[in-house]
Amino acid sequence: MTTFHVLGFPRVGAKRELKFAQERYWRGDIAEQDLLDIAKALREINWKHQAAANADYVAVADFTFYDHILDLQVATGAIPARFGFDSQSLTLDQYFQLARGNKDQFAIEMTKWFDTNYHYLVPEFHKNTEFKANPAHYVQQIREAKALGLNVKPTIVGPLTFLHLGKEKGEAFNRFELLNKLVPVYVEILNALADEGVEWIQIDEPALAVDLAPEWVEAYKAVYATLSEKVNAKLLFATYFGSVAQHAELLKALPVDGLHIDLVRAPEQLAAFADYDKVLSAGVIDGRNVWRANLNQVLDVLEPLKAKLDERLWIAPSCSLLHTPYDLSVEVQLKENKPELYNWLAFTLQKVQELSVIKTALEQGHAAVQAELDASQAAADSRANSKEIHRPEVAARLANLPEGADQRKSPFAERIAKQNAWLNLPLLPTTNIGSFPQTSEIRQARAQFKKGTLSLEDYEAAMKKEIELVVREQEKLDLDVLVHGEAERNDMVEYFGELLDGFAFTKFGWVQSYGSRCVKPPIIYGDVVRPEPMTVRWSQYAQSLTNKVMKGMLTGPVTILQWSFVRNDIPRATVCKQIGVALSDEVLDLEKAGIKVIQIDEPAIREGLPLKRADWDAYLQWAGEAFRLSSMGVQDDTQIHTHMCYSEFNDILPAIAALDADVITIETSRSDMELLNAFADFKYPNDIGPGVYDIHSPRVPKPEEIEHLLRKALKVVPKERLWVNPDCGLKTRGWTETLQQLQVMVDVTKKLRAELA
Ligand code: GLN
Ligand code: ZN
């Protein structure tokens, strides 16, 4: 027998049922019991899918009403004391207040779960944090699944990863010091699970796959010696998202009962664990992507392992399936319009089926599942040979780019002189990041257009009216470089994906981003080509309305890549450069149409950084090249802007400078311009527009606040190189505050200008 298990399942349901239930509950439309019932039903469906696919254990305790790291804060009693709640008797309402804030307390901060687009709630540790076990949430799930007659394996994030993911608050200390207090509480929690009669507990320690300080790595020995000695269940130590080969000696010596490794992200690490002498769980099906596996290839890896490990071989997805959409079979349109592509895909339910086939093949031989193996092979072959995705002209264009294609014709100093000559801007030019309020009228028009109840003509007329409004308001405000407002865009990635070849979209391919929020990333499945201009008409129309300069607006290649499911048959770097080259066609068309200030947004450049520092340089190298390729061939007097937000950028400043954008606009106001000091220390060479107010809030900044920020900026950026703009686009704001906010920004700028003149 070969044990097949799942590390975790998507929680929100095939049609985002949990999201809608949560939101109805928050609005007061349904009672707590209704929400509990809906959640229970969803868990049952998830478990039954696993059981029906012959999983030997179904994953339990992976369900959460908001976030599994918040659940762990509750389970260990480490919820932020500032809320004044008792973790032992926490109500569901209080739980949601921790996640979403209340009138007195801001919400627990959120950040990305490793290099995924899932966000967890960051534990707040204090020097005097005390832990207290409260395993109720997990125990209940175990009981529920057991009542259904299922064989269960609870999953929980381990103590070192939990501590590692948190932040120190208050008096200075090192949260590592809390470990000794935390471990006994883990023992208590794990034993509460064991008492429910579970044989195995999966304990996730993905922190081991990132760069961990030596004292943390060292601590694994003692912590797991204690856990395995004191916990009355077998422990499966799960790693994922990267190789743990560098810790092979440590892992082999850990007194746990099994080890899970991610063989999709890091297939090469298998060699380091070939002589592992306990249960080895091979993560062979990609939990991070949407592609169907080539089962014959997977079996080629597993069969020798099976020969060696026999019963000790377990099979699983590479990581929790939380990061993949739920069910491909509901994508009727995709199946009809792109049957070939449909056949290359596998979502959560299909991935579980793949594992089922692998299990049978390992236990009974290939013949028992020959039809499934053949179908998988046929899909792999058709994908490898499809003319729709392999377009020789795309590969040829990339291969034949002239030397230095990604470099501007002249250095910045020469370019900016030529740009200033025609731009004729005042000191401290003001501009916007792109979007203006996406009003309900805009959304409605788009929805009607998609449904077919509004004609293309009427839809475009509505968008043009919106653009005109945006232009007139900016003129009234006396802004210097205008934007068209992006009314015609639903989303900054989807909009371009829909207009580029090589992209496909699903109807229900949602994955959880945080809490009740889900995203539906495009699927980049083929070579990328821009068949025709995408934004030129809109920008040209906007420019025709005004004598001021209109800025063109594109989403950059790295951000498009980062927020999509990316094909896995060629390197990500190649896909990214293809997008860059496709965008360059657009940039040159904009330039030809007289749009000679063009912004290429890259808010996601930082979040693409690999987990291990050793891999950063290679990533920044190709990401930078792809960005620069997107404006290849533009004239010196065409001004390229870029925009970044959402992250701290201090540690990648050289890479940002290497993008060689003429102007960078960047989110800084929330950090009181701290970021600018880093730019100054680094001697960032080009123009820079630090955000002067936070666009996430409707609050109108006081003139003194903006003045304070600008004066701070002027201390470190020469006045000739300083721009003035909000932190980011305004699409989530309402018109009233937007006009007031921008008015303050312009007024203060004019005051300072007069002073500087
Ligand atoms: N141009 C985009 C906008 O203004 C940028 C969005 C972003 O940075 N996330 O909406
Ligand atoms: Zn932004």
Tab-separated table of C-alpha atoms in Angstrom, residues 468-686:
chain	number	residue	atom	x	y	z
A	468	GLU	CA	-13.554	63.548	-20.141
A	469	LEU	CA	-14.722	64.159	-16.588
A	470	VAL	CA	-11.366	63.002	-15.237
A	471	VAL	CA	-9.497	65.279	-17.637
A	472	ARG	CA	-11.640	68.319	-16.831
A	473	GLU	CA	-11.281	67.824	-13.089
A	474	GLN	CA	-7.514	67.549	-13.376
A	475	GLU	CA	-7.434	70.705	-15.456
A	476	LYS	CA	-9.514	72.505	-12.851
A	477	LEU	CA	-7.145	71.316	-10.160
A	478	ASP	CA	-4.280	72.575	-12.310
A	479	LEU	CA	-2.320	69.323	-12.208
A	480	ASP	CA	0.670	69.200	-14.526
A	481	VAL	CA	0.884	65.737	-16.068
A	482	LEU	CA	-2.590	64.276	-16.491
A	483	VAL	CA	-3.879	60.698	-16.569
A	484	HIS	CA	-7.002	59.368	-18.263
A	485	GLY	CA	-8.272	57.615	-15.133
A	486	GLU	CA	-8.398	53.963	-16.288
A	487	ALA	CA	-12.199	53.819	-16.297
A	488	GLU	CA	-12.096	51.190	-19.050
A	489	ARG	CA	-10.033	48.804	-16.905
A	490	ASN	CA	-11.574	46.236	-14.614
A	491	ASP	CA	-8.227	45.250	-13.152
A	492	MET	CA	-4.687	46.234	-13.997
A	493	VAL	CA	-3.632	42.708	-14.990
A	494	GLU	CA	-6.862	41.215	-16.306
A	495	TYR	CA	-7.336	44.161	-18.664
A	496	PHE	CA	-4.060	43.486	-20.447
A	497	GLY	CA	-4.402	39.702	-20.232
A	498	GLU	CA	-7.647	39.939	-22.140
A	499	LEU	CA	-5.954	41.854	-24.938
A	500	LEU	CA	-2.782	39.776	-25.214
A	501	ASP	CA	-2.460	36.380	-26.916
A	502	GLY	CA	-1.323	33.568	-24.640
A	503	PHE	CA	-3.683	34.405	-21.756
A	504	ALA	CA	-6.865	32.629	-20.701
A	505	PHE	CA	-9.471	33.299	-18.045
A	506	THR	CA	-11.644	31.114	-15.869
A	507	LYS	CA	-15.054	31.792	-14.473
A	508	PHE	CA	-14.650	30.259	-11.035
A	509	GLY	CA	-10.877	29.906	-10.750
A	510	TRP	CA	-10.766	31.768	-7.433
A	511	VAL	CA	-8.046	31.408	-4.849
A	512	GLN	CA	-8.100	32.929	-1.393
A	513	SER	CA	-6.049	36.081	-0.991
A	514	TYR	CA	-7.028	36.826	2.597
A	515	GLY	CA	-10.133	36.342	4.728
A	516	SER	CA	-13.113	36.568	2.441
A	517	ARG	CA	-11.099	38.075	-0.402
A	518	CYS	CA	-10.325	35.907	-3.393
A	519	VAL	CA	-8.519	36.615	-6.632
A	520	LYS	CA	-9.000	35.014	-10.015
A	521	PRO	CA	-5.606	35.135	-11.700
A	522	PRO	CA	-5.351	34.881	-15.484
A	523	ILE	CA	-3.641	31.792	-16.850
A	524	ILE	CA	-0.615	32.482	-19.043
A	525	TYR	CA	-0.577	29.370	-21.173
A	526	GLY	CA	1.134	30.312	-24.414
A	527	ASP	CA	3.699	32.533	-26.071
A	528	VAL	CA	2.696	36.134	-25.533
A	529	VAL	CA	1.903	38.404	-28.451
A	530	ARG	CA	0.143	41.738	-28.616
A	531	PRO	CA	-2.062	41.330	-31.674
A	532	GLU	CA	-3.129	44.986	-31.782
A	533	PRO	CA	-2.884	48.212	-29.808
A	534	MET	CA	-4.504	47.969	-26.381
A	535	THR	CA	-4.519	51.421	-24.836
A	536	VAL	CA	-3.612	53.763	-27.653
A	537	ARG	CA	-7.163	54.804	-28.586
A	538	TRP	CA	-8.020	55.653	-25.003
A	539	SER	CA	-4.863	57.632	-24.351
A	540	GLN	CA	-5.169	59.404	-27.663
A	541	TYR	CA	-8.755	60.321	-26.926
A	542	ALA	CA	-7.772	61.645	-23.507
A	543	GLN	CA	-4.915	63.671	-25.027
A	544	SER	CA	-7.264	65.142	-27.620
A	545	LEU	CA	-9.274	66.740	-24.832
A	546	THR	CA	-6.475	68.798	-23.344
A	547	ASN	CA	-3.394	70.880	-24.015
A	548	LYS	CA	-1.704	69.473	-20.954
A	549	VAL	CA	0.486	66.402	-21.236
A	550	MET	CA	-1.385	63.083	-21.027
A	551	LYS	CA	0.489	60.168	-19.483
A	552	GLY	CA	0.023	56.710	-21.031
A	553	MET	CA	-0.550	53.884	-18.580
A	554	LEU	CA	0.530	50.245	-18.785
A	555	THR	CA	0.980	47.391	-16.352
A	556	GLY	CA	4.544	46.094	-16.405
A	557	PRO	CA	5.687	42.577	-17.328
A	558	VAL	CA	6.770	41.553	-13.830
A	559	THR	CA	3.451	42.520	-12.278
A	560	ILE	CA	1.484	40.758	-15.007
A	561	LEU	CA	3.578	37.637	-14.435
A	562	GLN	CA	3.383	37.825	-10.674
A	563	TRP	CA	-0.396	38.061	-10.528
A	564	SER	CA	-1.074	35.250	-12.993
A	565	PHE	CA	-0.846	31.479	-13.057
A	566	VAL	CA	2.213	31.035	-15.242
A	567	ARG	CA	2.929	28.237	-17.689
A	568	ASN	CA	5.488	25.801	-16.304
A	569	ASP	CA	6.914	24.443	-19.560
A	570	ILE	CA	9.351	27.319	-20.091
A	571	PRO	CA	11.222	29.434	-17.510
A	572	ARG	CA	9.321	32.261	-15.809
A	573	ALA	CA	12.086	34.586	-16.955
A	574	THR	CA	11.278	33.780	-20.568
A	575	VAL	CA	7.555	34.369	-20.071
A	576	CYS	CA	8.328	37.683	-18.407
A	577	LYS	CA	10.574	38.840	-21.223
A	578	GLN	CA	7.949	37.817	-23.776
A	579	ILE	CA	5.470	40.065	-21.990
A	580	GLY	CA	8.053	42.850	-21.904
A	581	VAL	CA	8.608	42.590	-25.643
A	582	ALA	CA	4.851	42.502	-26.307
A	583	LEU	CA	4.427	45.643	-24.194
A	584	SER	CA	7.176	47.393	-26.123
A	585	ASP	CA	4.961	47.218	-29.207
A	586	GLU	CA	2.364	49.137	-27.231
A	587	VAL	CA	4.875	51.656	-25.922
A	588	LEU	CA	6.124	52.424	-29.432
A	589	ASP	CA	2.572	52.770	-30.715
A	590	LEU	CA	1.780	55.177	-27.906
A	591	GLU	CA	4.889	57.157	-28.737
A	592	LYS	CA	3.906	57.256	-32.397
A	593	ALA	CA	0.470	58.492	-31.396
A	594	GLY	CA	2.078	61.388	-29.543
A	595	ILE	CA	1.818	59.972	-26.038
A	596	LYS	CA	5.359	60.653	-24.950
A	597	VAL	CA	5.075	60.236	-21.211
A	598	ILE	CA	4.333	56.596	-20.447
A	599	GLN	CA	4.056	54.935	-17.060
A	600	ILE	CA	4.743	51.219	-16.721
A	601	ASP	CA	3.476	50.057	-13.328
A	602	GLU	CA	5.463	47.478	-11.383
A	603	PRO	CA	3.863	47.323	-7.928
A	604	ALA	CA	4.601	43.583	-7.694
A	605	ILE	CA	8.296	43.647	-8.454
A	606	ARG	CA	9.312	43.246	-4.817
A	607	GLU	CA	6.918	40.419	-4.064
A	608	GLY	CA	8.414	38.336	-6.856
A	609	LEU	CA	11.649	38.000	-4.905
A	610	PRO	CA	12.595	34.356	-4.336
A	611	LEU	CA	12.413	32.998	-0.791
A	612	LYS	CA	16.125	32.403	-0.597
A	613	ARG	CA	18.447	35.368	-0.836
A	614	ALA	CA	20.897	33.414	-2.922
A	615	ASP	CA	18.314	33.476	-5.721
A	616	TRP	CA	17.554	37.209	-5.549
A	617	ASP	CA	20.176	38.451	-7.972
A	618	ALA	CA	19.142	36.135	-10.769
A	619	TYR	CA	15.503	37.164	-10.362
A	620	LEU	CA	16.244	40.886	-10.208
A	621	GLN	CA	18.409	40.507	-13.272
A	622	TRP	CA	15.698	39.048	-15.508
A	623	ALA	CA	12.882	41.061	-13.949
A	624	GLY	CA	14.814	44.246	-14.640
A	625	GLU	CA	15.585	43.171	-18.166
A	626	ALA	CA	11.920	42.367	-18.843
A	627	PHE	CA	10.903	45.786	-17.524
A	628	ARG	CA	13.479	47.589	-19.627
A	629	LEU	CA	12.510	45.569	-22.693
A	630	SER	CA	8.980	46.888	-22.357
A	631	SER	CA	10.179	50.323	-23.428
A	632	MET	CA	12.849	49.182	-25.853
A	633	GLY	CA	13.443	51.497	-28.744
A	634	VAL	CA	11.772	54.642	-27.359
A	635	GLN	CA	13.297	58.012	-28.141
A	636	ASP	CA	15.342	59.901	-25.574
A	637	ASP	CA	12.697	62.567	-25.241
A	638	THR	CA	9.992	60.043	-24.388
A	639	GLN	CA	9.662	59.930	-20.635
A	640	ILE	CA	9.203	56.520	-19.020
A	641	HIS	CA	7.664	56.453	-15.565
A	642	THR	CA	7.241	53.490	-13.283
A	643	HIS	CA	5.222	53.114	-10.114
A	644	MET	CA	5.659	50.882	-7.076
A	645	CYS	CA	3.719	50.315	-3.889
A	646	TYR	CA	2.656	47.682	-1.309
A	647	SER	CA	6.193	46.813	-0.229
A	648	GLU	CA	9.313	48.050	1.379
A	649	PHE	CA	11.924	48.625	-1.251
A	650	ASN	CA	15.012	49.442	0.781
A	651	ASP	CA	16.677	46.137	0.102
A	652	ILE	CA	16.326	46.233	-3.678
A	653	LEU	CA	17.228	49.842	-4.451
A	654	PRO	CA	20.100	49.010	-6.803
A	655	ALA	CA	17.707	46.859	-8.820
A	656	ILE	CA	15.133	49.657	-8.878
A	657	ALA	CA	17.734	52.107	-10.083
A	658	ALA	CA	18.762	49.598	-12.726
A	659	LEU	CA	15.253	49.786	-14.203
A	660	ASP	CA	16.427	53.195	-15.408
A	661	ALA	CA	12.919	54.673	-15.496
A	662	ASP	CA	13.098	58.430	-15.971
A	663	VAL	CA	10.638	58.927	-13.123
A	664	ILE	CA	9.582	56.602	-10.330
A	665	THR	CA	6.462	57.320	-8.299
A	666	ILE	CA	6.403	55.353	-5.118
A	667	GLU	CA	4.293	54.800	-2.011
A	668	THR	CA	5.950	56.539	0.915
A	669	SER	CA	3.438	58.543	2.944
A	670	ARG	CA	2.517	55.781	5.390
A	671	SER	CA	6.145	55.417	6.390
A	672	ASP	CA	6.520	59.200	6.827
A	673	MET	CA	8.922	59.235	3.854
A	674	GLU	CA	11.347	56.904	5.612
A	675	LEU	CA	11.849	55.146	2.308
A	676	LEU	CA	13.182	58.345	0.803
A	677	ASN	CA	16.153	58.338	3.135
A	678	ALA	CA	17.122	55.009	1.677
A	679	PHE	CA	16.804	56.450	-1.822
A	680	ALA	CA	18.963	59.377	-0.740
A	681	ASP	CA	21.624	57.248	0.920
A	682	PHE	CA	21.748	55.126	-2.163
A	683	LYS	CA	21.975	58.293	-4.303
A	684	TYR	CA	19.099	57.228	-6.523
A	685	PRO	CA	19.953	58.921	-9.784
A	686	ASN	CA	16.678	59.635	-11.618
